[in-house]
XYZ file of C-alpha atoms in Angstrom:
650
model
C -17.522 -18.759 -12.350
C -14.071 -19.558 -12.358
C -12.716 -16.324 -12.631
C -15.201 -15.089 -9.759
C -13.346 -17.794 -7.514
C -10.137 -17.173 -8.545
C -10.207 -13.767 -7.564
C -11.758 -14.774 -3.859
C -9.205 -17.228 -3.615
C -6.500 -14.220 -4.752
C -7.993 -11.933 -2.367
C -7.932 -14.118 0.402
C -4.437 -15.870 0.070
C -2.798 -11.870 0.181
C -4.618 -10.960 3.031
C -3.616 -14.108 4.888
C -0.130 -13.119 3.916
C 0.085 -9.693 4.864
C -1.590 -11.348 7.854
C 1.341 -13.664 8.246
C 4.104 -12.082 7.018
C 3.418 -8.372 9.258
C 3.208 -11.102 12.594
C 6.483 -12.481 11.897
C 7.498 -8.942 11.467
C 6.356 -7.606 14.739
C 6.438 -11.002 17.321
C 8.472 -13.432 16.033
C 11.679 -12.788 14.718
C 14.349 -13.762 17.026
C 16.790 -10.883 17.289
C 19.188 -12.635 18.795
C 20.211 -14.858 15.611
C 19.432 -11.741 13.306
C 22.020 -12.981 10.998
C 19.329 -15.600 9.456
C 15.902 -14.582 11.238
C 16.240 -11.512 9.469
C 17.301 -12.678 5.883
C 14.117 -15.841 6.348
C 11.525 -12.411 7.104
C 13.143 -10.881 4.410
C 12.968 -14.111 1.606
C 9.028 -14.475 2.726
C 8.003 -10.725 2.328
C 9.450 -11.184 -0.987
C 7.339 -14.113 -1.841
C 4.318 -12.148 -0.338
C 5.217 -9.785 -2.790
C 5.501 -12.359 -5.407
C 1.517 -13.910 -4.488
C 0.800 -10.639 -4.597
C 1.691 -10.256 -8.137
C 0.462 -13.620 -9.744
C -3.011 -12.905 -7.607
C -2.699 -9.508 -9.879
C -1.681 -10.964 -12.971
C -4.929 -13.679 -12.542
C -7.063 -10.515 -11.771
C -8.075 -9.770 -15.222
C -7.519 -12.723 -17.474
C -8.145 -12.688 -21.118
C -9.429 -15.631 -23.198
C -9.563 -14.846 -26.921
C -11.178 -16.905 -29.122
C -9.378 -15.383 -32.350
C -9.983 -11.851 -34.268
C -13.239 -10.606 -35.098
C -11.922 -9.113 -38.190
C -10.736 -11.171 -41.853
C -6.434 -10.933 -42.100
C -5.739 -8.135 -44.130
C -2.556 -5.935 -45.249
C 0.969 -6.906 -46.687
C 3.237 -9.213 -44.307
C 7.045 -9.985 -44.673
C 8.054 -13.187 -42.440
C 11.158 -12.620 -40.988
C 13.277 -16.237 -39.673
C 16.255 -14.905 -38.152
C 19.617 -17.073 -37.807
C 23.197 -16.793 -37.365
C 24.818 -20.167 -37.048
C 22.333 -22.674 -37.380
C 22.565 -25.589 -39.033
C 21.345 -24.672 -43.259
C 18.965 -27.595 -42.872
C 17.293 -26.759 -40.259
C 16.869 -22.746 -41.572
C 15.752 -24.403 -44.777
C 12.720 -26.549 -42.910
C 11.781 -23.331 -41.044
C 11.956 -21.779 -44.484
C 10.170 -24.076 -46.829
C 7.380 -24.541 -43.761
C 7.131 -20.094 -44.528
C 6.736 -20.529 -47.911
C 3.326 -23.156 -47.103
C 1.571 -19.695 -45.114
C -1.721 -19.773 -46.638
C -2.031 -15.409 -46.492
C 0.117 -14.011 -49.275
C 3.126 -13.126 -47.837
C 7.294 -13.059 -48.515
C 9.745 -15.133 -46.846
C 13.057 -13.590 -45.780
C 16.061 -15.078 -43.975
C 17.648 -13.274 -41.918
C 21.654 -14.480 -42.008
C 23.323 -12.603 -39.179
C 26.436 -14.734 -40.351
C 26.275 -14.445 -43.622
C 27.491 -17.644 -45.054
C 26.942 -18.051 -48.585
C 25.502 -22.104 -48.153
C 23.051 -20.079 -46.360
C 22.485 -17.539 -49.548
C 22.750 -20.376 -52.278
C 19.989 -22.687 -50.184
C 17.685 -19.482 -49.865
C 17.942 -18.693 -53.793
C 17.260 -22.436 -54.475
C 13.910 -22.073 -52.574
C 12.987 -18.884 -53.864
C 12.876 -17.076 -50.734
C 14.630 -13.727 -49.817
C 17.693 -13.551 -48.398
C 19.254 -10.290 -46.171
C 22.642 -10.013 -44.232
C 23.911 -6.944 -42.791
C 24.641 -4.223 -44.733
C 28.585 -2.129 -45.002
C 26.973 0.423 -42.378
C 26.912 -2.039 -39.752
C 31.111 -2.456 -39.960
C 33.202 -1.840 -36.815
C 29.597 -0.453 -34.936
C 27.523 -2.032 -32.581
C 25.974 -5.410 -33.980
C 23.276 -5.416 -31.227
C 22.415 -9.324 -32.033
C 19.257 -10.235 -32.999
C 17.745 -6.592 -32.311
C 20.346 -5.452 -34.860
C 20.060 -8.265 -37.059
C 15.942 -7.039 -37.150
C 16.850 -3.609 -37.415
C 18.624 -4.115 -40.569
C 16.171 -5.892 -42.263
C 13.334 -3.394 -41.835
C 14.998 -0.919 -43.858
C 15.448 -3.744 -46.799
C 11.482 -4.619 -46.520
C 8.280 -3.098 -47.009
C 5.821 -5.386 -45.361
C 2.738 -3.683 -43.287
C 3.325 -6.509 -40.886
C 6.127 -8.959 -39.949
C 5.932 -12.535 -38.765
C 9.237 -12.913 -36.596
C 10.643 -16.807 -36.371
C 13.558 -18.164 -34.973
C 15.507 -20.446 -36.797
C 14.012 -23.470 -35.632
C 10.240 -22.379 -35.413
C 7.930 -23.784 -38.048
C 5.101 -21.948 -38.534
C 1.398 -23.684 -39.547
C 0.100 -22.659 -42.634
C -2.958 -20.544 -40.693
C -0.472 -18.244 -38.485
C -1.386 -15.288 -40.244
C -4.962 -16.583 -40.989
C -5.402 -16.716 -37.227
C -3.477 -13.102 -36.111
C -3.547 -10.495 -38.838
C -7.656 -9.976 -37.529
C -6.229 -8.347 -34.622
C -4.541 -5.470 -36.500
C -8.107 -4.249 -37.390
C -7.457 -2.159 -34.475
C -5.777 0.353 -35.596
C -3.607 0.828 -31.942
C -2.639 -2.889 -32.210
C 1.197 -3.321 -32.537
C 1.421 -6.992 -31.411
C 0.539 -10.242 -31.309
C 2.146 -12.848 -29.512
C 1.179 -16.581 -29.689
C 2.958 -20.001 -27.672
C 5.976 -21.066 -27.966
C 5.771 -24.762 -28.007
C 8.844 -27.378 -28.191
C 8.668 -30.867 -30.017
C 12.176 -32.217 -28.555
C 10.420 -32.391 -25.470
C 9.283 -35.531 -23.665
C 6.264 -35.692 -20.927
C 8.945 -35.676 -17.968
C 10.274 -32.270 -19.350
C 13.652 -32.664 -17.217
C 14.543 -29.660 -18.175
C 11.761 -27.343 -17.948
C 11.483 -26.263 -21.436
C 8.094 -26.487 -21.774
C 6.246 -23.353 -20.200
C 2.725 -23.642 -19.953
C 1.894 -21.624 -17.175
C 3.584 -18.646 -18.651
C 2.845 -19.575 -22.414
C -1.489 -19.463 -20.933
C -2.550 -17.916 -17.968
C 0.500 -15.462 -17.008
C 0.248 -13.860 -20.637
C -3.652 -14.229 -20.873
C -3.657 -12.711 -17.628
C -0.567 -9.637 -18.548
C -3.110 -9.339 -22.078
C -5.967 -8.589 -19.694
C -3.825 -5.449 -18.189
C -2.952 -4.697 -21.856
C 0.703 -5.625 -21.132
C 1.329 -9.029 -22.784
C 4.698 -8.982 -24.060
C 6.843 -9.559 -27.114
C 8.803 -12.964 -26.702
C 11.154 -12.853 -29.543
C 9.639 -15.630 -31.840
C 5.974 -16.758 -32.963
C 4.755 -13.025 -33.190
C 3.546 -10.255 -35.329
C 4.430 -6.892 -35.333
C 2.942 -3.763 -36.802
C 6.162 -2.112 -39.179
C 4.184 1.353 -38.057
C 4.126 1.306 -34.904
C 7.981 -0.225 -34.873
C 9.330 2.873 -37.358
C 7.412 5.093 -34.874
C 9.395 3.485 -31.573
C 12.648 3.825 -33.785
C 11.826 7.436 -34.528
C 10.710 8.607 -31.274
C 13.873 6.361 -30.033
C 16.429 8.198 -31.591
C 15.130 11.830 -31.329
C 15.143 11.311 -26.983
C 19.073 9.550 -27.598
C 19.482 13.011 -29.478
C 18.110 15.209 -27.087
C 19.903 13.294 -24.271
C 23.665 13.116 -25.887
C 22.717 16.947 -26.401
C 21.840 17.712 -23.088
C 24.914 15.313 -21.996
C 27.013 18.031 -24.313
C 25.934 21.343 -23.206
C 26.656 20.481 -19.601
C 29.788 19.143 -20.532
C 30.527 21.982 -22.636
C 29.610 24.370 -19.255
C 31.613 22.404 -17.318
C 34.856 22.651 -19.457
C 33.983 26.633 -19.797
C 33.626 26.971 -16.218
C 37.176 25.471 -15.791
C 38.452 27.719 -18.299
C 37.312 31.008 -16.795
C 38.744 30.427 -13.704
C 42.430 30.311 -15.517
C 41.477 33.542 -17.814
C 41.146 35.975 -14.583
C 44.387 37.467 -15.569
C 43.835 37.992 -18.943
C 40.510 40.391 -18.931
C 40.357 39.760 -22.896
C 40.439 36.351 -22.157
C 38.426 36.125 -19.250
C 35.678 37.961 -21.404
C 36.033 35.964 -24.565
C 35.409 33.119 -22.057
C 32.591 34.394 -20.107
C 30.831 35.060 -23.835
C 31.126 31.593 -25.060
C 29.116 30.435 -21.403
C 26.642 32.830 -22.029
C 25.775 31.420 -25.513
C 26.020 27.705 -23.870
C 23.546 28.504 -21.027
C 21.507 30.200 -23.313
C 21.133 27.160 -25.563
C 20.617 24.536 -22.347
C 17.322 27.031 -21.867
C 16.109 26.704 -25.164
C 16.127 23.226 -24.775
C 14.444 22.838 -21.409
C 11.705 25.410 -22.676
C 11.169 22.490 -25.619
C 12.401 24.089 -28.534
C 13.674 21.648 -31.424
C 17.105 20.084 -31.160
C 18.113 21.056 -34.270
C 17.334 24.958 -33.787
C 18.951 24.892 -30.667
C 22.198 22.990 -32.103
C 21.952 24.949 -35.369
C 22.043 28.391 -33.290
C 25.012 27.245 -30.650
C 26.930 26.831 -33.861
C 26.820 29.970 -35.398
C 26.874 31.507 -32.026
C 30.194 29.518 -31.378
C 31.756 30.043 -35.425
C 30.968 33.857 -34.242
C 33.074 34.040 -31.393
C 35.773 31.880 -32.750
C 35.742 34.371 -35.741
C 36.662 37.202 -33.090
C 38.729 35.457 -31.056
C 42.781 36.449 -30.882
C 45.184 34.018 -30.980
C 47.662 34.255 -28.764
C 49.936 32.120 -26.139
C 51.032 29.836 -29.217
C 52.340 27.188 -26.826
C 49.025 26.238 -25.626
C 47.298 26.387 -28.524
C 49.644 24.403 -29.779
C 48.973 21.342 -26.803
C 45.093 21.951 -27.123
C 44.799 21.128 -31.014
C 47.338 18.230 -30.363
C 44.803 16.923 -27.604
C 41.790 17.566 -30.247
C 43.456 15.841 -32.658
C 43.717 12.845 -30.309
C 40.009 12.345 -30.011
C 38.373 9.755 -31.601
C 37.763 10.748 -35.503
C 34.420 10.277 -37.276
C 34.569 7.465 -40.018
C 34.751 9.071 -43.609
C 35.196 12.540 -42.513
C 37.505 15.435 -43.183
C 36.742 17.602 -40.244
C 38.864 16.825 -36.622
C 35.172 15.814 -35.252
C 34.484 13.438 -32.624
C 32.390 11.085 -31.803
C 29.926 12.281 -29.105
C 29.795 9.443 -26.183
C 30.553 9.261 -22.432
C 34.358 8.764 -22.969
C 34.720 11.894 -25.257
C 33.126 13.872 -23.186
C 34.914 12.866 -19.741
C 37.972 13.511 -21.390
C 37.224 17.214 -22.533
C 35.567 18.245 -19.159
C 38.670 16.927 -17.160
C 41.260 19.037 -19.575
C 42.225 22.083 -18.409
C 41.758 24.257 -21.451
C 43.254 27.298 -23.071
C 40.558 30.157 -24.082
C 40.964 29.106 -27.913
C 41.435 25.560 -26.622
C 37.836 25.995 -25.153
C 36.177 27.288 -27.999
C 37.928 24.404 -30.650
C 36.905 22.048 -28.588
C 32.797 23.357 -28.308
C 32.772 23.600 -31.894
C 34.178 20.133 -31.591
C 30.946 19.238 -29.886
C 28.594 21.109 -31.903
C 29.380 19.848 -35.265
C 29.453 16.249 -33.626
C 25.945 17.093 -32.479
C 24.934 17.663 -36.004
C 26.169 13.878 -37.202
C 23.243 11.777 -36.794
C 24.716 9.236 -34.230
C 28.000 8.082 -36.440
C 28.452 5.474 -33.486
C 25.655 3.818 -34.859
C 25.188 1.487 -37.845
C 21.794 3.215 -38.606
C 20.461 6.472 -36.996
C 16.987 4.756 -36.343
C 16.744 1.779 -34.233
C 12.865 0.425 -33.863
C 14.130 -2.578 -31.714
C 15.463 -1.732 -28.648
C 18.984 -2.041 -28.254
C 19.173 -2.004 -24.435
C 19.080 -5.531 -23.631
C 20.186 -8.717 -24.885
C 17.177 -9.670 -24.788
C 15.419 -7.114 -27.416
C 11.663 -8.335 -27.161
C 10.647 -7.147 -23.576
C 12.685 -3.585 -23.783
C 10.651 -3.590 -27.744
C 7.588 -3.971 -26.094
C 7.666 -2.273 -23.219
C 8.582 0.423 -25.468
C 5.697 -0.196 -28.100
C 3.069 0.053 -24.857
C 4.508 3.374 -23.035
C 3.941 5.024 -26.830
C 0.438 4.258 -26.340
C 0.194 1.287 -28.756
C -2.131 -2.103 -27.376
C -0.598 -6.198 -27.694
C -2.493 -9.197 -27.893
C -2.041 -12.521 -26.539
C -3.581 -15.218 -29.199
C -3.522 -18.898 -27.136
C -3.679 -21.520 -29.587
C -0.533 -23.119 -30.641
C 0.703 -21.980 -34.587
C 4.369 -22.969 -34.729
C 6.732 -25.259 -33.286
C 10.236 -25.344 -32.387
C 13.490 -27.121 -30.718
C 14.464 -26.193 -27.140
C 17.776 -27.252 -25.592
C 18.378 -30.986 -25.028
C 21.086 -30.821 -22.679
C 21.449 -28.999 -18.955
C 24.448 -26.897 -20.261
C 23.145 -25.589 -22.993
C 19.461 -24.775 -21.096
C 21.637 -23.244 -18.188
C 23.006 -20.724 -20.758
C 19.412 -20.097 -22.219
C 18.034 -19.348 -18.707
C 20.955 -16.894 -18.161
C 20.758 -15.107 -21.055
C 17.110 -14.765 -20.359
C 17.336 -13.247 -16.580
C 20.344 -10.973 -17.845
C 18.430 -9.593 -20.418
C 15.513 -8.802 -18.050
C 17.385 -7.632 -15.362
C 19.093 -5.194 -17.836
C 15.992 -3.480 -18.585
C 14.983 -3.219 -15.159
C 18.147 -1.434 -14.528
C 18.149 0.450 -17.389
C 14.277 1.225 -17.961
C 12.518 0.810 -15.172
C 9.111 0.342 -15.436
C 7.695 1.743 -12.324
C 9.301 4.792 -13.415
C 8.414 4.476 -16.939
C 6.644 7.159 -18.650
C 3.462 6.327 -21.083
C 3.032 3.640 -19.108
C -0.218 2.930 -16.536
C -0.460 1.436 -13.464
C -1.044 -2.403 -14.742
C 1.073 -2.251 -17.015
C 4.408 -0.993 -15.175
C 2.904 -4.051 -12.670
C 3.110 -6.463 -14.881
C 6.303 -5.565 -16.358
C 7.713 -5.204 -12.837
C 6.399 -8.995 -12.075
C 8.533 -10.402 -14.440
C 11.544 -8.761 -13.833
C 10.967 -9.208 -9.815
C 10.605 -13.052 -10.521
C 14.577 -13.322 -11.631
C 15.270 -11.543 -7.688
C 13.983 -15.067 -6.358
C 17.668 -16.707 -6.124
C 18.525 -14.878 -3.160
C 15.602 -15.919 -1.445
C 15.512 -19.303 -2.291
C 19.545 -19.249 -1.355
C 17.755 -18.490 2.320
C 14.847 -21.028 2.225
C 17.943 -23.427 1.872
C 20.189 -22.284 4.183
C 16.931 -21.530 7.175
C 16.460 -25.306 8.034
C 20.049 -26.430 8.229
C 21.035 -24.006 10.330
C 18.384 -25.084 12.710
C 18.971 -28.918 12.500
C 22.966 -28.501 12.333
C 23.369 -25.675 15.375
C 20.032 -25.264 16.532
C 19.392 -21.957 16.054
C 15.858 -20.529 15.576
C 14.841 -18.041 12.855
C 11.895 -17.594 14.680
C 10.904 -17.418 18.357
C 9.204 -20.439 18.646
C 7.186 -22.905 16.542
C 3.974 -21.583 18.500
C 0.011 -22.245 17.531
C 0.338 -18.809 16.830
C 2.670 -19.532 14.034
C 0.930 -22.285 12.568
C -2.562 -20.695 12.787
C -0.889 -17.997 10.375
C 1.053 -20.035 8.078
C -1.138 -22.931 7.141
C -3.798 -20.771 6.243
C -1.515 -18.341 4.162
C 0.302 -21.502 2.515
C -2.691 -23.358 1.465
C -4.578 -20.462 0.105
C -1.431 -19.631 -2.187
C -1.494 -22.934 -3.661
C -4.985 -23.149 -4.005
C -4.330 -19.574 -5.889
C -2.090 -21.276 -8.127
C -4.432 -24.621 -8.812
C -6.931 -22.783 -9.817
C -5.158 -20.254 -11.782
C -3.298 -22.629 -13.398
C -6.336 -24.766 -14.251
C -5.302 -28.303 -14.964
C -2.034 -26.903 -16.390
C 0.967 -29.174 -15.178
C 3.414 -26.753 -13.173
C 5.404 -28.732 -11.112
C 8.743 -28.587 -13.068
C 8.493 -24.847 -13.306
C 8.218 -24.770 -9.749
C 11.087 -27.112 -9.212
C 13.492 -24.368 -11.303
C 12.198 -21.418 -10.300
C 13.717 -22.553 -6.855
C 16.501 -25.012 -8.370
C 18.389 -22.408 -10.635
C 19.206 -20.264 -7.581
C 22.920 -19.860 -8.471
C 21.770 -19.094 -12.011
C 19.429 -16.437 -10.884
C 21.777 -14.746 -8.330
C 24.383 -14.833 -11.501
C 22.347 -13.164 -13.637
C 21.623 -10.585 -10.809
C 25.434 -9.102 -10.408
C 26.756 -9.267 -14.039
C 23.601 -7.497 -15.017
C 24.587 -4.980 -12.399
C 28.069 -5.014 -13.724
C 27.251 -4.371 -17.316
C 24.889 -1.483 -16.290
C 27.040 0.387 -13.904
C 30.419 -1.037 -15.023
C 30.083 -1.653 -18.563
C 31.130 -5.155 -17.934
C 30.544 -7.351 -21.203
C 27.364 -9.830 -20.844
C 27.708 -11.555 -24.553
C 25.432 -13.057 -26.625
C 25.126 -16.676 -27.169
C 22.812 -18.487 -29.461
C 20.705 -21.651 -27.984
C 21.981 -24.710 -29.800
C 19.424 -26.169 -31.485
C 20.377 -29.241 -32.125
C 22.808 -31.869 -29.996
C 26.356 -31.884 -31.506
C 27.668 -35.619 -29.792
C 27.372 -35.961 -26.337
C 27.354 -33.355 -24.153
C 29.426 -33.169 -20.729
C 27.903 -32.382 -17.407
C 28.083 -29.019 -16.763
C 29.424 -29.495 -13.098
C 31.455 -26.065 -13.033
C 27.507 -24.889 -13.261
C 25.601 -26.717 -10.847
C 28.400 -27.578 -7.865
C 26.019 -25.138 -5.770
C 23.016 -27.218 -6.280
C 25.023 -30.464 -5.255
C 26.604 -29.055 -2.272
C 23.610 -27.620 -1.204
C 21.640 -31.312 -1.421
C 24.693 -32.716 0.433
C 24.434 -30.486 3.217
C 20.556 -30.194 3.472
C 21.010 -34.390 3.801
C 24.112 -34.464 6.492
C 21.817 -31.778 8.255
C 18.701 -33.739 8.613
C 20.328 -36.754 9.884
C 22.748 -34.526 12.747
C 18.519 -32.526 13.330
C 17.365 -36.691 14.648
C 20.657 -37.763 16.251
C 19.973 -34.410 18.391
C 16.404 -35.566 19.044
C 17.274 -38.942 19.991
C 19.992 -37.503 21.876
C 17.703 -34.667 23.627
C 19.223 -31.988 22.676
C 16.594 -30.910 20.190
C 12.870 -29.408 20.253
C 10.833 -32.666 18.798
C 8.364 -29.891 16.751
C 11.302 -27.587 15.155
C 12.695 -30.703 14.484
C 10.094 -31.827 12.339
C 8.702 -28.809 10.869
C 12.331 -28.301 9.596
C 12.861 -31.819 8.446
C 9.804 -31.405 6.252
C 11.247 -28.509 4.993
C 14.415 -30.528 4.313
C 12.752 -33.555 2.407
C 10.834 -30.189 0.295
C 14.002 -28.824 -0.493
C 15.432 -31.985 -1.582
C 12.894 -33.237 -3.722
C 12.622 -29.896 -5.763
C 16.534 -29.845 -6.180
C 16.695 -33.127 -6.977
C 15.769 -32.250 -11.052
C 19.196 -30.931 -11.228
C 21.396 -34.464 -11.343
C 18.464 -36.355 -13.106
C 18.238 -33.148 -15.598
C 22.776 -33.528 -15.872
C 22.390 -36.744 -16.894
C 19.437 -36.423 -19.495
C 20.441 -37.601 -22.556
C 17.593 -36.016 -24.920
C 14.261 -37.619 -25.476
C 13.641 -39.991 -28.766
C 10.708 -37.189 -29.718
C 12.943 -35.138 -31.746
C 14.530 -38.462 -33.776
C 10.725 -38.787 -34.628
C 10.181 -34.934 -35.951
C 13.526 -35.602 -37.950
C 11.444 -38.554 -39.817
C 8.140 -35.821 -40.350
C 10.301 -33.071 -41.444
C 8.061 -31.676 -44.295
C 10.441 -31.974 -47.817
């Protein structure tokens, strides 16, 4: 019954908002203060398109009561760290070791400190750091630190903790069922904090997301991977990793070839004089081009790089050397590019920079063809800018367990969502350090939207790119909430309208498009407490917008993002993060000195009574939500986690 009703109450709050939002629209933008109307029409399409989504994501919610099936197969629990505190590994540890369903405990030390080795071979647990490979090459945190450890394991399955996550004895009891399916890849259960009083100042607590949004993405078969409190198939992983680094091959090769035509192209325009040259030239293109259409007709990668190098080692063999000079500068520029670790040959390293560098040369004939077999026995390296050829978590993001399973579903394989709580952890207990959480969070989204797209994304269906797409639309919200902010003070402070007038015909489309929503949301939420979510999702504006442009920047630019680890416990007291939240303060300040200039121009008559009002509401709304941000600055932690120090198991 409820789910009948929430989907009449979905239906009905997006038609009222197409209803709404296509009237303001066509009849009541005023054009003549464009420079807000249209940004406010803007920032409420975008939330149209936001109810639009949750109504979606409520569509088809799952409840699961548990597996049908007993727990069966081998499982390797993986608790990944890198500067926590040994203790607190050791809790998380010991707490592994209690897992009813046979199992073996591995730490993950991504900063190898031997305390951390010592404690772990007291316990009797496993113990993994990375290996030689991984020096001077990409680290990839925690999706490298995973990576590493499946080629030191054998486990069916894997149990993935963070550091400070201790698991109930049952986890695997409760989850393994699921894998009776044989498509099954994941299951993801709550993430649930202990640190965390019942006023939550700081949001930590998710329940809303942590219930109905992932019961509702499992419905649509597109509940995701959230980095801790989940098991993963080790199949269906090696098989991402596989298929993962055979498209990176075809792609650098690809990437080659028409670098490789490019540079040849170059080079036959400056042989025209030279007809031996000119032909040697116009040979080597032929064999290029001839290899780019073996690979678009889908033969194998390494037929078509195996036969451009003897074609290439052929025409090398009859090329004649002449024009010492240049040959001379050519080799010295070859010899320049970046060498291969532990090899003999001049090779290079096959990446964007390499490759710029030789299609931008002008080369010599014998320059040319050096420099192709330069490419070609680079193409034949598997990926020696890589710690390990085969990478089963993605590497894209800094946050590797959306881009992992967004992977995992476009290669056909099925998640679950299990709701019942199985381990518990420590969330941030200051603003600072849940600021830099958050960030790291939207960054990490945004970068797969950017990078992997799923509305583009093959293997993946309709729902599912949806519900993918949700999420990462959700972290676009600071730009309209910068907007709902601004609208109302720019009415009380200068008077200006964003829309034409504050009409019945405005009302009679609003009210009914604003209640429905939240009725949406009630009911979809169903008894779940949401207000503090709501109060950040609108709060953390600059944080959102932030994560928005260096996203952008590390995409297009290659700007560094970083990757910090949450704190998990308090070191002293921390400061107020006021470099962080200055936005948030100034914008209270303003929405305040604008509400009281919005009645001295209604007692003064200069001001429309109803805008007046309608905007002052939307002042004391605006206020109240951004008001968690100086109570959450000056939270000093809550006396919950002193207690969980005292029930620590031993």
């Amino acid at each position: 019954m409820r789910v009948v009703l929430l989907r009449v109450v979905a239906l009905l709050a997006v038609l009222a908002g197409v209803n709404y939002v296509v009237w303001r629209w066509l009849a009541s933008v005023n054009w003549e203060a464009w420079w807000i109307a249209v940004p406010l029409v803007v920032a409420e399409t975008y939330s149209l398109v936001d109810t639009f989504f949750f109504a979606l994501t409520m569509w088809r919610v799952k409840v699961r009561s548990g597996p049908e099936a007993p727990p069966a197969g081998t499982v390797d629990v993986f608790i990944t760290t890198y500067d926590e505190p040994v203790d607190l590994v050791m809790t998380t540890a010991r707490a592994a070791t209690r897992i009813r369903y046979p199992h073996t405990t591995w730490i993950l030390d991504d900063g190898a400190r031997p305390e951390m080795r010592e404690a772990a071979e007291r316990t009797g647990v496993g113990y993994i750091t990375r290996t030689d490979d991984w020096t001077g090459k990409p680290r990839h945190a925690k999706a490298g630190n995973l990576n590493n450890a499946l080629f030191q394991t054998e486990g069916e399955y894997l149990l993935i903790l963070d550091a400070d996550q201790i698991p109930e004895p049952q986890i695997l009891d409760r989850t393994l069922g699921y894998f009776a399916h044989e498509r099954v890849a994941l299951v993801q259960t709550p993430q649930y904090f202990s640190n965390v009083d019942d006023a939550d100042l700081l949001g930590n607590q998710a329940p809303l997301f942590y219930g109905p949004i992932q019961q509702g993405k499992d419905g649509w078969n597109a509940a995701f991977f959230c980095g801790s409190n989940a098991v993963l198939r080790r199949e269906a992983l090696m098989q991402l990793g596989i298929s993962g680094y055979v498209r990176d091959v075809e792609q650098t090769v690809r990437a080659s070839l028409r670098t490789a035509e490019r540079m040849l192209a170059r080079t036959a325009r400056s042989a025209r004089t030279d007809p031996a040259e000119a032909e040697l030239v116009a040979e080597l293109r032929d064999r290029v081009r001839e290899a780019s259409e073996r690979l678009r007709a889908g033969e194998s990668v390494g037929e078509v790089t195996w036969r451009l190098q003897e074609d290439v080692d052929a025409v090398s063999r009859a090329a004649v050397r002449g024009h010492l000079t240049a040959m001379e500068e050519d080799l010295a520029a070859i010899a320049e590019l970046p060498l291969q670790a532990d090899s003999e040959l001049p090779a290079f390293v096959v990446d964007d920079v390499a490759l710029d560098r030789l299609a931008e040369r002008d080369w010599s004939p014998l320059g040319a063809i050096e420099s192709v077999q330069s490419i070609t026995r680079a193409l034949a390296v598997d990926r020696p800018d890589e710690a390990q050829p085969v990478m089963p978590m993605a590497t894209i993001s800094i946050t590797e367990d959306m881009a992992t399973a967004m992977q995992l579903h476009a290669n056909g394989w099925r998640s679950v969502y299990h709701h019942e709580l199985l381990a518990t952890g420590l969330a941030p207990e200051d603003l600072g350090t849940m600021l830099k959480q958050r960030l790291r969070w939207a960054q990490g989204t945004l970068q797969v939207m950017l990078k992997d797209n799923p509305l583009a994304k093959r293997g993946l269906d309709g729902g599912q790119r949806l519900m993918y797409f949700a999420t990462m639309w959700s972290y676009l919200s600071g730009f309209a909430a910068l907007v709902y902010l601004a609208a109302p003070a720019v009415y009380l402070l200068a008077g200006v309208m964003p829309v034409t007038a504050w009409s019945v015909d405005f009302f009679a489309r609003f009210i009914p498009y604003f209640v429905l929503s939240q009725l949406m949301f009630l009911i979809g939420a169903h008894g779940i407490r949401t207000w503090r979510g709501q109060q950040y999702a609108l709060a953390l504006f600059p944080l959102w917008i932030k994560a928005c442009w260096t996203s952008a920047a590390n995409v297009w630019f290659r700007r560094p993002l970083g990757f910090v680890v949450t704190p998990k416990e308090r070191v002293g007291r921390a400061a107020v993060p006021w470099r962080e939240i200055w936005p948030q303060l100034t914008a209270m300040a303003v929405l305040v000195i604008a509400a009281i200039v919005g009645a001295l121009r209604v007692v003064a008559g200069t001001a429309d009574g109803v805008g007046t009002l309608v905007n002052t509401v939307w002042v004391v709304y605006d206020l109240v939500v951004l008001s968690i941000i100086p109570r959450a600055a000056l939270y000093r932690g809550p006396a919950a986690h002193a207690a969980r120090k005292e029930n620590r198991p031993r």
